[in-house]
Coordinates of C-alpha atoms in Angstrom, one line a residue:
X28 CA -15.0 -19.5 -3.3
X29 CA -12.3 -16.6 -4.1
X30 CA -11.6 -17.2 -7.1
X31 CA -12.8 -14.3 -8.8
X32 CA -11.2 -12.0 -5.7
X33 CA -8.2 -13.9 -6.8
X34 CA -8.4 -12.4 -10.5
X35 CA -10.0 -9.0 -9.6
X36 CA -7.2 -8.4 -7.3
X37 CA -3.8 -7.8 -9.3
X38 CA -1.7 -5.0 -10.7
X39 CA -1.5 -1.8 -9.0
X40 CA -3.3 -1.6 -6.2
X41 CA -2.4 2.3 -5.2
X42 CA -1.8 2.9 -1.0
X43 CA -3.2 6.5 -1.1
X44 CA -1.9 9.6 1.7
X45 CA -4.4 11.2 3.3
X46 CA -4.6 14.8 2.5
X47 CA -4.3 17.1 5.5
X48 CA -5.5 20.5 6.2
X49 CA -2.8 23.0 7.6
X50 CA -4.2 22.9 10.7
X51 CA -4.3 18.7 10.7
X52 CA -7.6 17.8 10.0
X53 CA -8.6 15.4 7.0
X54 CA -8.9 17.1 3.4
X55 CA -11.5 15.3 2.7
X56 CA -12.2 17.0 -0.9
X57 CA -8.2 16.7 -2.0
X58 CA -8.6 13.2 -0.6
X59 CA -11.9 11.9 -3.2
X60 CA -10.1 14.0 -5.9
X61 CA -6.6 12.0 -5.4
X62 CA -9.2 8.8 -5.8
X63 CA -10.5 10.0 -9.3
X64 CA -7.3 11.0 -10.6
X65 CA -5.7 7.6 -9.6
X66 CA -8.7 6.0 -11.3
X67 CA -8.6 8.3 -14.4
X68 CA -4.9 7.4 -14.8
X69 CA -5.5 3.5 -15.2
X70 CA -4.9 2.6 -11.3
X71 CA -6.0 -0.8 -11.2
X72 CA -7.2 -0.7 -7.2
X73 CA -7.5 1.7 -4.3
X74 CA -6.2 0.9 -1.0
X75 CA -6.7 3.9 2.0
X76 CA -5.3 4.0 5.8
X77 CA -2.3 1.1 4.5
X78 CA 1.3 2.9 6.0
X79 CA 1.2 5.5 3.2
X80 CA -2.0 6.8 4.4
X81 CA -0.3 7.2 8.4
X82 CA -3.5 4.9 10.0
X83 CA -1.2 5.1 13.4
X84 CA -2.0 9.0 13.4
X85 CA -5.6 8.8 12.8
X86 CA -8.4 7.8 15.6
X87 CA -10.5 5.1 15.0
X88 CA -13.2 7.3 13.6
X89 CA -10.8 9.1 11.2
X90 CA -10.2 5.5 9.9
X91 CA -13.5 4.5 9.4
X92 CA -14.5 7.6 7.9
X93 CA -11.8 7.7 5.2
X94 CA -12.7 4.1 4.6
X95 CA -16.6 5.6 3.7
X96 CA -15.6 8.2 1.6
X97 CA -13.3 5.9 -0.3
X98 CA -16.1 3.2 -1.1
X99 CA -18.4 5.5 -2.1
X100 CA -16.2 8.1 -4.0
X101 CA -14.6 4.8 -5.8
X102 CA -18.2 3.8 -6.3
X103 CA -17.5 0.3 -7.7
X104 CA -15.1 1.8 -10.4
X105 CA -12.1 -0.3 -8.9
X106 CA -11.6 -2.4 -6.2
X107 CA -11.6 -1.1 -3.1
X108 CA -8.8 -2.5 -0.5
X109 CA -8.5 -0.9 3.1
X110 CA -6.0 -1.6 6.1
X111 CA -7.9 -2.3 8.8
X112 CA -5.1 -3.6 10.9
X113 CA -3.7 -2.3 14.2
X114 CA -1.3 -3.1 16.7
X115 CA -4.3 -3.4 19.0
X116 CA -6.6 -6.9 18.2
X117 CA -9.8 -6.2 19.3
X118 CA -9.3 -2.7 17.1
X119 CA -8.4 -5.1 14.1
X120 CA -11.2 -7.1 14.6
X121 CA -13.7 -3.7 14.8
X122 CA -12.0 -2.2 11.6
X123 CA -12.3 -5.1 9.3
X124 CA -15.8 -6.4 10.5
X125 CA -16.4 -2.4 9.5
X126 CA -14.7 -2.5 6.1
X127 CA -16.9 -6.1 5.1
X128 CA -19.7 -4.0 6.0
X129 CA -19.1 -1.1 4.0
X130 CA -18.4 -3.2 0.5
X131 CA -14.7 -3.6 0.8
X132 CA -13.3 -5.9 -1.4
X133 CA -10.8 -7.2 0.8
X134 CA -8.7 -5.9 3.3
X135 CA -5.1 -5.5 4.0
X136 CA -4.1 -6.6 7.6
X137 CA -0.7 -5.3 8.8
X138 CA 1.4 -7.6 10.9
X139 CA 1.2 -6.0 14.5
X140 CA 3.5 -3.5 14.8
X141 CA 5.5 -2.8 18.8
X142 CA 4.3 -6.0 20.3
X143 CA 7.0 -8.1 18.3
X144 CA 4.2 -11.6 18.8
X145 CA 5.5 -14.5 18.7
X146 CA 4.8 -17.1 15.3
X147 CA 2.5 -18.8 17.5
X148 CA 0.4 -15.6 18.5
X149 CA 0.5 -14.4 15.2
X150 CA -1.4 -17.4 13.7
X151 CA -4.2 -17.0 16.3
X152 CA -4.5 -13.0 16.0
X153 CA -5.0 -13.9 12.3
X154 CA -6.7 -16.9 12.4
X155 CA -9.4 -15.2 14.5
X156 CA -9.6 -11.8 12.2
X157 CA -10.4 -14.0 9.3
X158 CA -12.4 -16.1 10.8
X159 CA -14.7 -12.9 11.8
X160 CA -15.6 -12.0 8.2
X161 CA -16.4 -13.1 4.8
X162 CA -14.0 -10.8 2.2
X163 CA -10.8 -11.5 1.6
X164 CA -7.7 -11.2 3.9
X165 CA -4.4 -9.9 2.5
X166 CA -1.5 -10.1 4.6
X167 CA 1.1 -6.8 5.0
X168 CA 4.4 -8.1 5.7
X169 CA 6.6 -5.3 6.5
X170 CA 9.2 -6.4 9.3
X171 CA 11.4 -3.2 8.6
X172 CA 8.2 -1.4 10.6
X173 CA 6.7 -3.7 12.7
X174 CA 9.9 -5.5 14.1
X175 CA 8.5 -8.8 13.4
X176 CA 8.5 -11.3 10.1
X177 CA 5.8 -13.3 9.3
X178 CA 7.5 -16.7 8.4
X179 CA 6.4 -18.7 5.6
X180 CA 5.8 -21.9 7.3
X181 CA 3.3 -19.2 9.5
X182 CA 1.7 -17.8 6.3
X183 CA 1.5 -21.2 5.3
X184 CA -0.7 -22.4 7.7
X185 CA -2.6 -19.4 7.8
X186 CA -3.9 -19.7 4.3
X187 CA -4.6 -23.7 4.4
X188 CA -6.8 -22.7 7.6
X189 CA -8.3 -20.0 6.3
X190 CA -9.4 -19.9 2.4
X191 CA -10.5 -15.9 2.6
X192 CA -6.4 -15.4 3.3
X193 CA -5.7 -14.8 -0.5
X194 CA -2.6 -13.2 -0.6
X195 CA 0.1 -11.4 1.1
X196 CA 1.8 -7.5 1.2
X197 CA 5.8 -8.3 0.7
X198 CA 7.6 -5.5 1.8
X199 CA 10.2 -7.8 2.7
X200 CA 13.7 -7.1 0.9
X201 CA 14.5 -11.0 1.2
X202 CA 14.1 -12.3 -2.0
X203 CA 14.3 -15.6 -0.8
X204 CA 11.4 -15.2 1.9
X205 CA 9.2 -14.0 -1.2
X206 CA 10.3 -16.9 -3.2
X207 CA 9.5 -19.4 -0.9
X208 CA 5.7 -17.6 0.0
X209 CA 4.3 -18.9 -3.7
X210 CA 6.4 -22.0 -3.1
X211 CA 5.1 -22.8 0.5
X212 CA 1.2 -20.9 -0.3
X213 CA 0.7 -22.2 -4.2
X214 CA 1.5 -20.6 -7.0
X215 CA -2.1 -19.1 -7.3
X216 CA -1.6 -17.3 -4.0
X217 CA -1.5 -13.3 -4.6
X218 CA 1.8 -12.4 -3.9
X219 CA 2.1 -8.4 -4.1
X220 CA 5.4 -6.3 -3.5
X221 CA 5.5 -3.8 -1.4
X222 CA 9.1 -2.8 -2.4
X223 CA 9.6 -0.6 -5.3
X224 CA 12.9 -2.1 -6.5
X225 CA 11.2 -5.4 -6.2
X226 CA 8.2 -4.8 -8.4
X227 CA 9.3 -6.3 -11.6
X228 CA 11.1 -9.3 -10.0
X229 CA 8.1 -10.2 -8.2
X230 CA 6.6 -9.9 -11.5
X231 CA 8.4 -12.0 -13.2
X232 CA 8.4 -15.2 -10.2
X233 CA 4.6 -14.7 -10.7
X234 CA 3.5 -12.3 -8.6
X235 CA -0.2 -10.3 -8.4
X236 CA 1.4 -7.2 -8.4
X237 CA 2.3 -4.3 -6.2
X238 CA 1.2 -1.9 -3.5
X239 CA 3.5 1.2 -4.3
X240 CA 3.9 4.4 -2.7
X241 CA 5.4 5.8 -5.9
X242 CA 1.9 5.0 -7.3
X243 CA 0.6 8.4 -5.5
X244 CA 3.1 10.4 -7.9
X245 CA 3.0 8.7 -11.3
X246 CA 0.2 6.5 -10.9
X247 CA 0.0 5.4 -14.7
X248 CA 3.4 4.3 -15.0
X249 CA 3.1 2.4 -11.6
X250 CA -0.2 0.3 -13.5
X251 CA 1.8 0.4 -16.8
X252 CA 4.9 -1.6 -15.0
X253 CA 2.4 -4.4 -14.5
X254 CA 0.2 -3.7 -17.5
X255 CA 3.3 -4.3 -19.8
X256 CA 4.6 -7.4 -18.2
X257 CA 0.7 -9.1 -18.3
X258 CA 0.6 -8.2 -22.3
X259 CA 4.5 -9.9 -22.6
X260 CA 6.3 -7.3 -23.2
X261 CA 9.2 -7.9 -20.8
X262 CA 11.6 -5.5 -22.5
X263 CA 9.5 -2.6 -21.7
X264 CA 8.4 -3.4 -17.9
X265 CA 12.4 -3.8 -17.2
X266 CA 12.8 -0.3 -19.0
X267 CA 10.3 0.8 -16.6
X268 CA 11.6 -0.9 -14.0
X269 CA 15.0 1.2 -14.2
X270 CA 13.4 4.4 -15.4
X271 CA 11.5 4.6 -12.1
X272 CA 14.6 3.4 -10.1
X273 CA 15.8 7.0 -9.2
X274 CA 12.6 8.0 -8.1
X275 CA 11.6 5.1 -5.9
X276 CA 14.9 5.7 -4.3
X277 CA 14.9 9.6 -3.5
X278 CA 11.0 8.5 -2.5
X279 CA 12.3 6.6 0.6
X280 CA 15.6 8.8 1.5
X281 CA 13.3 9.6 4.7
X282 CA 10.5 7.7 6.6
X283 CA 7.3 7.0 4.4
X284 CA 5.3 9.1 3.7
X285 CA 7.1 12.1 4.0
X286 CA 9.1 12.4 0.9
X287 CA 5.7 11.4 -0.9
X288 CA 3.8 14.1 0.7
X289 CA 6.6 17.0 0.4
X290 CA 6.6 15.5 -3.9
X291 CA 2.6 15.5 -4.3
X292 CA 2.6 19.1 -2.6
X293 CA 5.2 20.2 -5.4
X294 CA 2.5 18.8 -7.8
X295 CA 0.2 20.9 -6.1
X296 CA -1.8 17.6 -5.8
X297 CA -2.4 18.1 -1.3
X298 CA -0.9 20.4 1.0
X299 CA 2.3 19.1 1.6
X300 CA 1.3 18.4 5.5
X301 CA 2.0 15.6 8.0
X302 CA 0.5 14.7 11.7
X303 CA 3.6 14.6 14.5
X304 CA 5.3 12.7 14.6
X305 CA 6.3 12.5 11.4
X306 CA 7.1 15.7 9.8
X307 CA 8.4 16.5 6.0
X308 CA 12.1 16.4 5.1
X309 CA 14.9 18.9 5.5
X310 CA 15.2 21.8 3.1
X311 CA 18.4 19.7 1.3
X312 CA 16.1 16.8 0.3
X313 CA 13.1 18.6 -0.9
X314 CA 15.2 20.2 -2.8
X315 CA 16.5 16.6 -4.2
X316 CA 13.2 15.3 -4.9
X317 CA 11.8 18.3 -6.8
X318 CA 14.6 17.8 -8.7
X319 CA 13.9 14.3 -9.8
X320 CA 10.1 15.4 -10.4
X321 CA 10.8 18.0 -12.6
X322 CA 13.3 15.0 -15.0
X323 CA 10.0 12.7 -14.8
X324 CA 7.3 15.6 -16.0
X325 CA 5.3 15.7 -13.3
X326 CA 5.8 18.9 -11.4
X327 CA 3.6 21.9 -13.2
X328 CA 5.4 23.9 -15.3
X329 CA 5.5 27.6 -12.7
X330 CA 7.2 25.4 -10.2
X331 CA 9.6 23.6 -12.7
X332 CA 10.6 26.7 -13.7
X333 CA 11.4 28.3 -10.8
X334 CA 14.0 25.6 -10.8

């Protein structure tokens, strides 16, 4: 029944920021240009309101309105996968019944982040969100954020249960916990990395892909790093692997997504602004980051200059 989700579904599925104005509300203009310049530079899906896009500092309206503009700026161009999940159920439930409704083409559902549930109330908060729509579940993973791990023997069971469970969000830097998901799920389940320095080795134990926050700066090499593993060229996607490696890392030398923001505001991409609490990094490490920009060509030329 998902088998053409299953295939529609892989490579780099890009967790866009939402652009603010300097006095906090939504760039909503910045934010459908950001969609057409991801699309124009080979992004192979468009996920909004994931932890890149900081969903815990929008209201639920805010959410459900960046999800509209992104469906119908994407305009069927490329898949179109929003988080609709909360630390609150019953808002879970609302968002993703809202994204099916909208032409989602699946949606990412975070592990409940502060409540640290239980295995056992994890299943049934899942098992009840997927059993409320139709489009395709993807799991986000990210115990570094949320305080609890999905375990594979959970995951598991989730996705013989419930066949619109598809795949899962890794950012998990166990390499044996993501090993054992396509062991434990099938080899056909869509395993996607949500940790830059694991990109390429999810890759290559047959992965779907990756949901990067370094796709928001260089967006083509973030597709090309799956594009050139797909085509069998190995070689190059390691290349890749370790050419991004110094920007991944400066990338997460403070809380996603401020680095990302303070970087796409060099590029003159957004205003580099970010709802409290979260707030950009210090002087010292902007400083650091447009520094590595300006050795991967992506900062325009005035403000590399100034350097």
């Amino acid at each position: 029944m998902f088998e053409e989700a299953k295939q529609k579904l892989r490579g780099s599925i890009a967790p866009i920021v939402t652009p603010f104005h300097e006095d906090y509300s939504i760039d909503y203009a910045t934010f459908e240009n950001l969609i057409d310049w991801h699309i124009s530079s080979g992004t192979h899906a468009i996920s909004v309101t994931g932890t890149t896009g900081e969903p815990s500092s929008l209201t639920v309206e805010e959410r459900i309105r960046v999800m509209e503009t992104a469906v119908k700026k994407i305009n069927g161009r490329v898949p179109f996968v929003p988080g609709t999940g909360s630390t609150n159920h019953q808002e879970t439930l609302y968002l993703t019944k809202k994204a099916q409704e909208m032409g989602a083409d699946a949606a990412l559902v975070i592990v409940p982040y502060y409540n640290k549930p239980s295995q056992h109330a994890l299943y049934k908060h899942y098992k009840i969100v997927a059993d409320s729509v139709d489009i395709p579940i993807i799991v986000y993973n990210i115990p570094g954020r949320t305080a609890t791990n999905l375990h594979v023997d959970t995951l598991a069971r989730l996705h013989e249960d419930c066949p619109n469970i598809i795949g899962v969000k890794e950012s998990n830097k166990d390499f044996e916990h993501v090993n054992r998901v396509l062991l434990k799920c099938g080899r056909d389940f869509l395993l996607y990395s949500g940790i830059e320095l694991l990109c390429y080795p999810m890759l290559a134990i047959g992965g779907a892909g990756h949901i990067s926050a370094t796709a928001n700066v260089v967006p083509g090499k973030i597709a090309d790093l799956y594009n050139t593993w797909v085509a069998g060229d190995a070689q190059k996607a390691l290349d890749l692997h370790f050419e991004l490696m110094e920007l991944n890392d400066v990338l997460f030398k403070d809380t996603n997504p401020a680095p990302l923001k303070a970087a796409l505001g060099m590029m003159g991409k957004i205003k580099p602004v970010l709802r409290l609490p979260m707030d950009l990094p210090t002087a010292e490490l902007q400083n650091e980051i447009r520094d590595v920009l300006q050795q991967h060509v992506v900062l325009p030329d005035e403000i590399a200059a100034k350097r």
